[in-house]
C-alpha positions as semicolon CSV with decimal commas, in nm:
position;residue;x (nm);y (nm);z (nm)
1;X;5,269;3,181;3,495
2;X;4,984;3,321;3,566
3;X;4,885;3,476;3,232
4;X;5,048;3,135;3,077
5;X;4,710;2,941;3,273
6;X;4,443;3,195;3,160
7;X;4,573;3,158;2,800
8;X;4,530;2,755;2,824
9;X;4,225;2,849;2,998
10;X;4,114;3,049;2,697
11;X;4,232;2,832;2,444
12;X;4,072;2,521;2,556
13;X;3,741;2,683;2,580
14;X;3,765;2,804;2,263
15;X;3,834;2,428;2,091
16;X;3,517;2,318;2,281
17;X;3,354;2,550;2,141
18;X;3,427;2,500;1,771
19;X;3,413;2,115;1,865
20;X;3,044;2,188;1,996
21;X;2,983;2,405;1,650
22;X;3,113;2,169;1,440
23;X;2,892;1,895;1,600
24;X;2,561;2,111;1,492
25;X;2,377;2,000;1,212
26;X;2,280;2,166;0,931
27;X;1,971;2,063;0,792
28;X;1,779;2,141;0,423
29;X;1,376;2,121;0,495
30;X;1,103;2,050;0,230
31;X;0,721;2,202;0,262
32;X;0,495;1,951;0,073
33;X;0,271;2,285;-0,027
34;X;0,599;2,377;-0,294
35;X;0,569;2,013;-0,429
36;X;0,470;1,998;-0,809
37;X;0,289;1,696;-0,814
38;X;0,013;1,616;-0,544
39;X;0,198;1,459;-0,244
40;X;-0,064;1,380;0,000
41;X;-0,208;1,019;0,030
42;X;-0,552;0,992;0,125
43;X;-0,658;1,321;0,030
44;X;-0,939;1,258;-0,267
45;X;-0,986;1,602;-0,409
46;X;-0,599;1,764;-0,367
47;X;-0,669;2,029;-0,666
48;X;-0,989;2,115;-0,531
49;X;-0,891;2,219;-0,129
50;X;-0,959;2,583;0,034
51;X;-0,665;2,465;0,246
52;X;-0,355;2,238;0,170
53;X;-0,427;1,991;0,430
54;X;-0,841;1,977;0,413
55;X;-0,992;1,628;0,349
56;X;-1,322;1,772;0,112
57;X;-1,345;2,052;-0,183
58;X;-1,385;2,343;-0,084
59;X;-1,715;2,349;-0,305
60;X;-1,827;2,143;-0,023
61;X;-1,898;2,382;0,233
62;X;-2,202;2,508;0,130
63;X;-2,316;2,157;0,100
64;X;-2,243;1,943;0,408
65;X;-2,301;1,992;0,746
66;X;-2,124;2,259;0,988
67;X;-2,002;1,992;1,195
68;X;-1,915;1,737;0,919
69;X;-1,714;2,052;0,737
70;X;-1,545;2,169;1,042
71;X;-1,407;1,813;1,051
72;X;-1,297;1,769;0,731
73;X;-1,012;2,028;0,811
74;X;-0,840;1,785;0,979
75;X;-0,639;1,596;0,858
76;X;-0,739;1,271;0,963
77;X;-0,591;1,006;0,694
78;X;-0,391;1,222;0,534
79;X;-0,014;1,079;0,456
80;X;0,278;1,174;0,318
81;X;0,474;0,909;0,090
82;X;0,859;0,970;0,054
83;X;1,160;0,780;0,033
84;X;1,526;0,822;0,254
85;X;1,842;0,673;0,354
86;X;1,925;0,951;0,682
87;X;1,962;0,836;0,969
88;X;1,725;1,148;1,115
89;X;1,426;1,308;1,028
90;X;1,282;1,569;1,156
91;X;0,938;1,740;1,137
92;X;0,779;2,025;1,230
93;X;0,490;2,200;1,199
94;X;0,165;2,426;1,323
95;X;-0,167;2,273;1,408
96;X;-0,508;2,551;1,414
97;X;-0,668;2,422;1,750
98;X;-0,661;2,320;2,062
99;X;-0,357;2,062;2,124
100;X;-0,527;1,796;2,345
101;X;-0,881;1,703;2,523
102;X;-0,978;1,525;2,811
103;X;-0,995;1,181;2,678
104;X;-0,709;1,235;2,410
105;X;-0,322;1,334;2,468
106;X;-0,109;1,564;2,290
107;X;0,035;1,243;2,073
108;X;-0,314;1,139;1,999
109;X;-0,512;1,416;1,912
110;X;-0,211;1,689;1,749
111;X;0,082;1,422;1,702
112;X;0,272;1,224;1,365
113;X;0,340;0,918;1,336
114;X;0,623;0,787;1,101
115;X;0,638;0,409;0,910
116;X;0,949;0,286;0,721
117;X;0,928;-0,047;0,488
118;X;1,166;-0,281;0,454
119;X;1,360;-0,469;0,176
120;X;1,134;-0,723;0,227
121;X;0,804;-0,500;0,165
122;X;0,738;-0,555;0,578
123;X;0,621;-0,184;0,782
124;X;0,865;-0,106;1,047
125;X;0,719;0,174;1,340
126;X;1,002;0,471;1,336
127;X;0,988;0,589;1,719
128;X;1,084;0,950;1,779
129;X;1,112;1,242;2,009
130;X;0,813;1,511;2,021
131;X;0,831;1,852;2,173
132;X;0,461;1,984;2,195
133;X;0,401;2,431;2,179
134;X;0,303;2,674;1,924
135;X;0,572;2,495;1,700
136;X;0,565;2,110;1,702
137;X;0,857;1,917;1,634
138;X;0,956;1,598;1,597
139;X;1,293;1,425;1,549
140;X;1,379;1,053;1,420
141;X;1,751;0,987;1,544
142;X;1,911;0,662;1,464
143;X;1,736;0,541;1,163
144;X;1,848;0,270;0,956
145;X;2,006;0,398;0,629
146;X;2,184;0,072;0,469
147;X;1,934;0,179;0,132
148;X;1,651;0,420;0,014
149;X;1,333;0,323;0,265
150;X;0,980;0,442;0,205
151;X;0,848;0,609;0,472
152;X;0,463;0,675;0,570
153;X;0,405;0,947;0,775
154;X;0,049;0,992;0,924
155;X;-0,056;1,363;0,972
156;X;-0,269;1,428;1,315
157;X;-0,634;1,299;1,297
158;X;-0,756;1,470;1,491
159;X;-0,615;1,831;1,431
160;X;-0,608;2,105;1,118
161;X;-0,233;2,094;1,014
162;X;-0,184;2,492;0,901
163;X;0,216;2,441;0,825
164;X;0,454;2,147;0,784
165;X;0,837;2,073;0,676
166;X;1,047;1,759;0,664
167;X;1,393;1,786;0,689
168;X;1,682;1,566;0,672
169;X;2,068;1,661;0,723
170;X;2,253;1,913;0,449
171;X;2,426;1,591;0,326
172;X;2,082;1,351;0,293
173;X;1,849;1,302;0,055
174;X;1,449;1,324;0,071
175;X;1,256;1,238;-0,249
176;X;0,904;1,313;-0,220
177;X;0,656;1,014;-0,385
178;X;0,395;1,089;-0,572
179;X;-0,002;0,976;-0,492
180;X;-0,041;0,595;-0,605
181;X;-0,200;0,519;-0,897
182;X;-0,427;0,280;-0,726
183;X;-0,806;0,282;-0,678
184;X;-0,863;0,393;-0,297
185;X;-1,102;0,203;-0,027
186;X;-1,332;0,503;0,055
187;X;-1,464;0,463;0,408
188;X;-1,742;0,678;0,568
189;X;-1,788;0,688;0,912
190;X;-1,788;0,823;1,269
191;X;-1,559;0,872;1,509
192;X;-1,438;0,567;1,552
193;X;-1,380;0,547;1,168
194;X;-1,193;0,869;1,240
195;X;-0,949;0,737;1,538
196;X;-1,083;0,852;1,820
197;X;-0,856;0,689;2,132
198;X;-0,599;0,586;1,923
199;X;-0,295;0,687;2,108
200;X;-0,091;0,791;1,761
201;X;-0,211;0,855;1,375
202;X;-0,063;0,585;1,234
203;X;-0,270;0,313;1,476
204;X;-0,644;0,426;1,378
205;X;-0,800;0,090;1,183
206;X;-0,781;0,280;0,866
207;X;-0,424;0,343;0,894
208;X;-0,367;0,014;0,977
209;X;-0,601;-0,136;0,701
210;X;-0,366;0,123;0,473
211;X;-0,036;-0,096;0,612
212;X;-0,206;-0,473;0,557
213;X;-0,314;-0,413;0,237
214;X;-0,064;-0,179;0,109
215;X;-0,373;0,028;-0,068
216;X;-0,484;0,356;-0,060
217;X;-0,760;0,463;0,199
218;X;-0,979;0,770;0,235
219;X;-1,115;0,820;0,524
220;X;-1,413;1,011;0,558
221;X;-1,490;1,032;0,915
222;X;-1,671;1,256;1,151
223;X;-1,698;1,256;1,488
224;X;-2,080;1,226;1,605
225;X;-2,159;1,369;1,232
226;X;-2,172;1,023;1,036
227;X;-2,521;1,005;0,958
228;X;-2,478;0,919;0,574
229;X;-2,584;1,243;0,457
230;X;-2,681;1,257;0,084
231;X;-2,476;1,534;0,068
232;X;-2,149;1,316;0,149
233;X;-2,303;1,035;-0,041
234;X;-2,306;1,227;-0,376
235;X;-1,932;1,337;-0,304
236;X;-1,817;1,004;-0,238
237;X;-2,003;0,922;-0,553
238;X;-1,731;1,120;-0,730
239;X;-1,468;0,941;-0,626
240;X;-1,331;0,580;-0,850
241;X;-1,294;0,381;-0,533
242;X;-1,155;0,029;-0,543
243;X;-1,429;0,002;-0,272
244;X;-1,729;0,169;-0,086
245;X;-1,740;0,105;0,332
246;X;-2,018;0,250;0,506
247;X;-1,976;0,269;0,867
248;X;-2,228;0,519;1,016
249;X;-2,408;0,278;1,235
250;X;-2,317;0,455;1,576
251;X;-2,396;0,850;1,530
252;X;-2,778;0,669;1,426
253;X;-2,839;0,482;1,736
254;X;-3,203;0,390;1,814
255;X;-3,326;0,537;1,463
256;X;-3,391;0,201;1,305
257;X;-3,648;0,396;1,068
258;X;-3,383;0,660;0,956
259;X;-3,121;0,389;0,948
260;X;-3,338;0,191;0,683
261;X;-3,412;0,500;0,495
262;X;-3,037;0,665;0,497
263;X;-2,873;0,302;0,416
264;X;-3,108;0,234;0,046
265;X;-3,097;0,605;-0,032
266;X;-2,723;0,619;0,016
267;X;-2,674;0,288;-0,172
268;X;-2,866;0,408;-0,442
269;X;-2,654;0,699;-0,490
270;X;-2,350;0,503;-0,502
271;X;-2,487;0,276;-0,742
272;X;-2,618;0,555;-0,989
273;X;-2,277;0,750;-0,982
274;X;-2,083;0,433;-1,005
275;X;-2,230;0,080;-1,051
276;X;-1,945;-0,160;-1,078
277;X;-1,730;-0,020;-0,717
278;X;-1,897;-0,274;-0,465
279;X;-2,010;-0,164;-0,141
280;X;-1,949;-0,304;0,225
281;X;-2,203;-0,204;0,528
282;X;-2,076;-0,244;0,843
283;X;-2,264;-0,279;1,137
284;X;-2,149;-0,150;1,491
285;X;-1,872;-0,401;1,673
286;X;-1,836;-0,208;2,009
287;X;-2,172;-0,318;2,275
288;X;-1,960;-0,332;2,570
289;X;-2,205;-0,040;2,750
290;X;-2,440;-0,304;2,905
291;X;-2,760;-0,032;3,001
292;X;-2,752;0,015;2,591
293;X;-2,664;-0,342;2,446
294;X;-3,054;-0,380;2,352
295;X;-3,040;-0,034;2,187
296;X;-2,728;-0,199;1,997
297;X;-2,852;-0,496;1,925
298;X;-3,218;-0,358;1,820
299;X;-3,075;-0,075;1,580
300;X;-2,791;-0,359;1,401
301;X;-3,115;-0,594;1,372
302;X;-3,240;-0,297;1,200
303;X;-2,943;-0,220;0,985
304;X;-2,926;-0,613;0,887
305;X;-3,259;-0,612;0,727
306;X;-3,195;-0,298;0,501
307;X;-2,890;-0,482;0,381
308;X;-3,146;-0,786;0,313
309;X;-3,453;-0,550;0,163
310;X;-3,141;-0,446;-0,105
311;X;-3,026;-0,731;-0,182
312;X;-3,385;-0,885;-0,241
313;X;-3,426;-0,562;-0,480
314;X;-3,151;-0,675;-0,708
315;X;-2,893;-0,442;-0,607
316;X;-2,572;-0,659;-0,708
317;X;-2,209;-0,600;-0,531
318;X;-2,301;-0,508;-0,144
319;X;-2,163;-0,712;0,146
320;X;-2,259;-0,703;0,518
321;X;-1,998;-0,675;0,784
322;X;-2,133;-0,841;1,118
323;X;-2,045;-0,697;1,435
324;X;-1,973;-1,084;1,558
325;X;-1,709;-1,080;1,268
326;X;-1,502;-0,773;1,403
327;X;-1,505;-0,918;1,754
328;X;-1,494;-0,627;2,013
329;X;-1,652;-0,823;2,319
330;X;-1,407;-0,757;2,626
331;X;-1,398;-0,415;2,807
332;X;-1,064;-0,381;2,822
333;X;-1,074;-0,301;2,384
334;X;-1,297;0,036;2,434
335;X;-1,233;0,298;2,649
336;X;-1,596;0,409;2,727
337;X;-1,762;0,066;2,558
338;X;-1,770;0,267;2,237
339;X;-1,418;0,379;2,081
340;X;-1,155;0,050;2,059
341;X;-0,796;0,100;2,170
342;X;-0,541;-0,041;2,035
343;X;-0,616;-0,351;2,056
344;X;-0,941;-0,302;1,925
345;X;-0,821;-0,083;1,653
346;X;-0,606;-0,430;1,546
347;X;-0,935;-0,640;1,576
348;X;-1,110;-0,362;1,337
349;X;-0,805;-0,375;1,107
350;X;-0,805;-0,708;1,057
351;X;-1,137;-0,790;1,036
352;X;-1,175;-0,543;0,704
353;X;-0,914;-0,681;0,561
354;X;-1,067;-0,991;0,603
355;X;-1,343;-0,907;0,422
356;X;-1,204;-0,705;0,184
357;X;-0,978;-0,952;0,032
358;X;-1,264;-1,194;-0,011
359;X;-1,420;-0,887;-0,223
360;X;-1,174;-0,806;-0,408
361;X;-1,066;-1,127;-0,535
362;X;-0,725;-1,017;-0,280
363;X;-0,687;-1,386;-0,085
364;X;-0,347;-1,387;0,096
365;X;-0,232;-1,717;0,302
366;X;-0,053;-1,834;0,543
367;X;0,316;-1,843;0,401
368;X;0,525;-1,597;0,309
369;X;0,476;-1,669;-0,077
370;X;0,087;-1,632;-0,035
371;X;0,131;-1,256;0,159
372;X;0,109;-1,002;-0,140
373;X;0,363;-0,701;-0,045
374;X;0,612;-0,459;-0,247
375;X;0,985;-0,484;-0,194
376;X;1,328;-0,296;-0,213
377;X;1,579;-0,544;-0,256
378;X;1,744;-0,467;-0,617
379;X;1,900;-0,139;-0,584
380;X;1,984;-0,065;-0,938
381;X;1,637;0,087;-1,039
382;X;1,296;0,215;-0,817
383;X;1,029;-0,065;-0,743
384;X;0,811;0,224;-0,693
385;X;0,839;0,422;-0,992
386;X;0,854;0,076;-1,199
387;X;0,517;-0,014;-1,108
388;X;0,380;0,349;-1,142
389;X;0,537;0,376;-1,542
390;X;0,356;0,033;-1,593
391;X;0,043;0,159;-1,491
392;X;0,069;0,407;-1,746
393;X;0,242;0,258;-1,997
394;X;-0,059;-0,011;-2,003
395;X;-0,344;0,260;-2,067
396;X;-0,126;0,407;-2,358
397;X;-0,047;0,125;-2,517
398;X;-0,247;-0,226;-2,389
399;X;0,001;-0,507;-2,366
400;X;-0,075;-0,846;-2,640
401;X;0,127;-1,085;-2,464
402;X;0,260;-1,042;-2,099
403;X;0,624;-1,160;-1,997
404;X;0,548;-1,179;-1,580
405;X;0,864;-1,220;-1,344
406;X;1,203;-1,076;-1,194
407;X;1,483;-0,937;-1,253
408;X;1,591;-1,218;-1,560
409;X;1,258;-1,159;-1,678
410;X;1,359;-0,743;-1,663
411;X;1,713;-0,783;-1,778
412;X;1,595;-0,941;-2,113
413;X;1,464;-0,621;-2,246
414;X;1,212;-0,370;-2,339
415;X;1,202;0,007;-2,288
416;X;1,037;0,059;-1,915
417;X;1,315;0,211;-1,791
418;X;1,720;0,217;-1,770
419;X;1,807;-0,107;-1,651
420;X;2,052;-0,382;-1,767
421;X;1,969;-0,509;-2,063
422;X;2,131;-0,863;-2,177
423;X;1,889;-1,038;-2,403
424;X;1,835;-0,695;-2,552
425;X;1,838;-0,805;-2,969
426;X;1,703;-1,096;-2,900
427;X;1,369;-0,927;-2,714
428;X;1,381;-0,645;-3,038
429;X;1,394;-0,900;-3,310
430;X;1,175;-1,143;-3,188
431;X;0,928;-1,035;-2,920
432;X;0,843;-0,687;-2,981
433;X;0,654;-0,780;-3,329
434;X;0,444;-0,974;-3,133
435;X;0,311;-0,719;-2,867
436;X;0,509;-0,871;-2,614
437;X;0,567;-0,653;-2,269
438;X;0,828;-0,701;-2,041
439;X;0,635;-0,715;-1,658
440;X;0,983;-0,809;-1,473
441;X;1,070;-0,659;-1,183
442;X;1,440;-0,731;-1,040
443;X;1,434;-0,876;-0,691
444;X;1,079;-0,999;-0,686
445;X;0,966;-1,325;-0,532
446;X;0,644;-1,514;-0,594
447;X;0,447;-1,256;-0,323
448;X;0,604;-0,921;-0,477
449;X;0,476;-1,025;-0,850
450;X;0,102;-1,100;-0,627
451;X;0,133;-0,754;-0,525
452;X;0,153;-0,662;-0,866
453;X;-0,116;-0,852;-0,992
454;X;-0,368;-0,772;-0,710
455;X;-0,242;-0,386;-0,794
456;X;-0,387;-0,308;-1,151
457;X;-0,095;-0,418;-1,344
458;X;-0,378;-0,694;-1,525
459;X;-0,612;-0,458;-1,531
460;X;-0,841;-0,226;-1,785
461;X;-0,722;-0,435;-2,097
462;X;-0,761;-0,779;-2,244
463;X;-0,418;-0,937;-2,292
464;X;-0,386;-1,269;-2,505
465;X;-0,146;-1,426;-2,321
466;X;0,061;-1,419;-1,953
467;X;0,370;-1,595;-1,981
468;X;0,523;-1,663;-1,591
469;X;0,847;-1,655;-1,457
470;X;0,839;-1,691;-1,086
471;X;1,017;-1,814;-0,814
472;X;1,390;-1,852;-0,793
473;X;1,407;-1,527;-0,566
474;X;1,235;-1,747;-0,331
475;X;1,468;-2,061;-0,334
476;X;1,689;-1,898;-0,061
477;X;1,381;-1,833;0,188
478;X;1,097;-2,051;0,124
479;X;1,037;-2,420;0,117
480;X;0,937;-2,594;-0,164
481;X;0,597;-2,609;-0,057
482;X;0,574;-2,285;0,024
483;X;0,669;-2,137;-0,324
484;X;0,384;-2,402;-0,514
485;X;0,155;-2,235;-0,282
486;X;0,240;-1,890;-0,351
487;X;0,280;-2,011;-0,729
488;X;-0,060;-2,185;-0,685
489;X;-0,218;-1,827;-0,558
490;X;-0,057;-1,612;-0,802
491;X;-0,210;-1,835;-1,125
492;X;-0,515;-1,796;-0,962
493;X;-0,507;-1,420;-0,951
494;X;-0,384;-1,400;-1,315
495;X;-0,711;-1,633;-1,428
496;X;-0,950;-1,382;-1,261
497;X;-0,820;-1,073;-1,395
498;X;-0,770;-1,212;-1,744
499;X;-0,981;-1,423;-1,752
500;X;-1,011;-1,474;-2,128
501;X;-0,582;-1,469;-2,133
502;X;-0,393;-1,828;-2,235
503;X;-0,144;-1,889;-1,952
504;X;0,205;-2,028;-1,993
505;X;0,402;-2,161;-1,734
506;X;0,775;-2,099;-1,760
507;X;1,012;-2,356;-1,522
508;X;1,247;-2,179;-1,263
509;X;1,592;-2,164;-1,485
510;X;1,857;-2,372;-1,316
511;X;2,152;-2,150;-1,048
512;X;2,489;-2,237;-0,971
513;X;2,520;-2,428;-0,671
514;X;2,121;-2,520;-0,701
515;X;2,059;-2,722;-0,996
516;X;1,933;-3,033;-0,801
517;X;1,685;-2,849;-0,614
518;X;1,551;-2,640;-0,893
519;X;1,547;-2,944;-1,089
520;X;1,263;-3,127;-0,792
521;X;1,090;-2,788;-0,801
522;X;1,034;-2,781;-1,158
523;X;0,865;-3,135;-1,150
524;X;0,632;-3,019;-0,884
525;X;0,568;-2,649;-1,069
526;X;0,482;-2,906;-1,361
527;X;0,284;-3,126;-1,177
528;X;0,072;-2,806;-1,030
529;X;0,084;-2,701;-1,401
530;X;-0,157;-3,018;-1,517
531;X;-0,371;-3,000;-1,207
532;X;-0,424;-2,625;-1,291
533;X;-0,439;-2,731;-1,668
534;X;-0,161;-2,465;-1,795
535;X;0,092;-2,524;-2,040
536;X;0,380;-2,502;-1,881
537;X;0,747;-2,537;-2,031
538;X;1,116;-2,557;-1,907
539;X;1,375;-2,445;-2,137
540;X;1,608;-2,424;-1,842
541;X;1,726;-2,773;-1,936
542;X;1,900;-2,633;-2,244
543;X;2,129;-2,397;-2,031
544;X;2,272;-2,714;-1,864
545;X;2,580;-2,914;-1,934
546;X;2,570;-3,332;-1,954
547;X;2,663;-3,349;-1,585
548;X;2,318;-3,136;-1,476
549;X;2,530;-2,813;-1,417
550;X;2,500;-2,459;-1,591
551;X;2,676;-2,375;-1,893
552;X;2,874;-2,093;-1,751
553;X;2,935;-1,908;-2,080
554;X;2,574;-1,902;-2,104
555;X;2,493;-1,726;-1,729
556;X;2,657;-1,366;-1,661
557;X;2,686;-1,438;-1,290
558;X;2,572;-1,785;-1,249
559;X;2,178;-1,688;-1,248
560;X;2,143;-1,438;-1,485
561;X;2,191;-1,569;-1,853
562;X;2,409;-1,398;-2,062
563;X;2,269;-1,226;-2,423
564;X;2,403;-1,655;-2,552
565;X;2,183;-1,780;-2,296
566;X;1,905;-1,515;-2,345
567;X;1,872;-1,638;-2,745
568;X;1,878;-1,976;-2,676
569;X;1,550;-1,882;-2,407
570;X;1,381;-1,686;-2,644
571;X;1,431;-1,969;-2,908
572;X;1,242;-2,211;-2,679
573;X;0,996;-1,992;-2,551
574;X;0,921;-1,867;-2,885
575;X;0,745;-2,127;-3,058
576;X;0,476;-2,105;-2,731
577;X;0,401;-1,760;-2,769
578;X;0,057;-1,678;-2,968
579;X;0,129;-1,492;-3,274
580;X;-0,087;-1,238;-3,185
581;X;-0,144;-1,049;-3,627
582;X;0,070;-1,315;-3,779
């Protein structure tokens, strides 16, 4: 009996302990440094580093500052793009110095922090357990994993990053993403540029700018070292930005003569290397120490008239950022009266993109339509990767006539990538002889195709015509009014980046189950149409039946025509299109 109750004894330990094994993970881990393709976001010269994870060339050593070079190991800014369905991520990696300060926890100074998007383009914070020693690690349990999410994570900013890996479960996938093909905001600065007080990487202002605008950022900040050096100057010279900021106001305080001096040398640098990138100068927002606010106010006085002795020169393209605009004017934003919290990091982040909009010709309003952002809500191809091939496929081969829309715009043809293709001989026969490319992304609404627009896909070429398709994606969210606002907003952004274009207005086609409502929205899209003076057209009439509903032969699933339906579209549209050689 005895023997009988060890062996059950034995036994039953035994299955908990294959239970326990089989309840260990195995995961597969990727190291960015074996990647093929340059990987980190935010890093301006990635072919040119001493060390994987440094922010300037390694050329630049001999050139800037001890301090300002020292700095640029870490790896403030830096991001790494990449897309998953696990449900956990993990992370770990080394870091060269110390792991906190005084003012600055482990999270803040050394620590990650990890972004997801949505299907609806929208940033989602990832919240995770961190273990801190010589090996930091990091683990993201309970993810959502319905599809493929992008995921931003921020690398420490204040920190040198010597060794990193990602890794997801033996049975997930990780796809690494490539750097954007977008122009990058280059920001100079100090450390408040840099993040200093912000409690994780991914809530410094330029991180946050990064989110609201879904664009690139550099940033170039140095602790106490941002004194607009030429030397930084001519490197940020080298560097196609979609924007220049120059935020160096603080590390110059009470040198109003070296201010004046630094700012019109530095401008003129930037305006020699490259003329047309426009540059914003910032003055300082944080006054809150009250034995220095003269000093402030004194030295941004200062700052404010070298913006005016430029302008008065005939230096075209700089903007002035006021210190009243950003808004930092309660204690409880800084931590000393100098470097914003969280809150004040917010107030920063909005405040540029304020600003930067205007400049850019980048408005966004107050409905959803009007709120430029990517999306993830067609599964059958990547968004992503979409947008990236267009980019390229535009500088190889400039586009005549544009066909801008969503997926029944992408579904009638062309050779972008492998998608469905149902209006496939009609799009051969008829619109490829006249230049036309196919700009149709499958689950795009109005604010997606803004996205688009704002991100260089009307850019670097002079196109003779945009045709428009936009809308029905939005039917099921938006009001009425709120799609002829976003539709408003995206004609406008077409006009200014082809300017010299003829637009054509294509109705929203008519969907089971919606025809009455599609039919009020086309009068109003027309009626927007004549205000706007732009053509506009609606051959969605002809895919109706004599009681107002669709022709179902003609639709493959009741909003998607069929390759009948796509002929008798390209038929109507046809006799609109310029014939661009004929």
């Amino acid at each position: 009996m005895k023997k009988q109750c060890c062996l059950f004894v034995l036994i039953t330990m035994l299955s908990v302990q294959v239970a326990l094994c089989q309840q260990i993970t195995s995961y597969k881990w990727w190291n960015p440094v074996e990647s093929s393709f340059p990987v980190i976001q935010g890093q301006a010269w990635p072919k040119e580093v001493a060390q994987f994870y440094d922010r300037l060339p390694a050329r630049a050593q001999e050139k800037v500052s001890p301090s300002v070079w020292y700095q640029s190991q870490e790896s403030t800014g830096l991001m790494i793009r990449f897309y998953s369905r696990s449900p956990e991520i993990r992370v770990r990696y080394t870091v060269s110095r110390e792991l906190s300060k005084a003012h600055m926890p482990d999270t803040g100074m050394s620590g990650l922090d990890l972004y997801a998007m949505n299907r609806s383009g929208q940033w989602e914070w990832s919240s995770g357990k961190c273990n801190f020693g010589d090996t930091i690690e990091y683990q993201y349990s309970s993810l959502k994993h319905d599809f493929f999410r992008e995921y931003h994570l921020y690398l420490p900013h204040h920190n040198q990053v010597k060794w990193l890996e990602i890794g997801v479960p033996e049975n997930a996938q990780l796809t690494p993403l490539p750097v954007s093909q977008d122009k990058p905001i280059v920001v100079y600065g100090t450390s408040i540029t840099q993040g200093l007080a912000a409690p994780r990487s991914g809530l410094t202002w330029t991180a946050i700018l990064e989110r609201r605008l879904q664009t690139p950022v550099i940033n170039l900040g140095f602790a106490g070292s941002g004194r607009l050096d030429e030397s930084v100057m001519n490197l940020m010279g080298e560097l196609d930005a979609k924007i220049y900021v120059l935020d160096y106001f603080p590390n110059l305080l009470g040198q109003e003569e070296a201010i004046k001096t630094s700012l019109i040398a530095a401008v003129k640098i930037l305006r020699q290397k490259r003329p047309g990138v426009p540059v914003l100068i910032v003055a300082h927002a944080v006054s809150l120490n009250r034995a220095r606010q003269g000093q402030y106010l004194k030295t941004n006085e200062a700052f404010q008239e070298a913006f005016e002795q430029l302008k008065a020169s005939g230096v075209k393209n700089i903007f002035y950022l006021s210190a009243d605009s950003i808004g930092i004017k309660e204690e409880n934003l800084a931590i000393d009266g100098v470097h914003p919290k969280v809150s004040g990091m917010e107030l920063y982040g909005a405040a540029y993109e304020k600003v930067i909009r205007r400049i850019l010709r980048e408005p966004a309003g107050k409905y959803t339509t009007t709120q430029p952002c990517r999306q993830f809500r067609d599964r059958s191809y990547n968004w992503n990767e979409r947008h990236e091939n267009l980019l390229r496929a535009n500088k190889e081969n400039p586009p005549e006539i544009i066909l801008l829309g969503n997926s029944i715009v992408q579904h009638w043809g062309g050779k972008l990538d492998k998608t469905i293709h149902r209006g496939e001989n009609s799009w051969e026969k008829y619109f490829v002889p006249l230049g036309v490319h196919n700009f149709g992304f499958g689950g795009d609404c109005i604010e997606n195709i803004l996205w688009r627009v704002y991100h260089g896909e009307l850019e670097g070429y002079h196109a003779k015509q945009v045709v428009i398709m936009a809308g029905t994606n939005n039917i099921g969210i938006n009001s009425d009014e709120e799609i002829i606002a976003g539709l408003k907003l995206l004609l406008q952004g077409v006009k200014e980046r082809q300017p010299s274009a003829r637009l054509l207005m294509v109705g929203i086609l008519p969907r089971r189950g919606k025809e009455e409502r599609v039919a009020d929205l086309d009068k109003q899209i027309n009626e927007l149409c004549v205000n706007e003076n732009i053509p506009y057209i609606n051959p969605g009439k002809l895919l109706l039946d004599t009681s107002g509903k669709i022709q179902e032969s003609l639709f493959a699933d009741g909003l998607h025509p069929g390759a009948e339906g796509y002929q008798i579209l390209t038929k109507a549209v046809l006799p609109h299109l310029l014939t661009i050689g004929k």
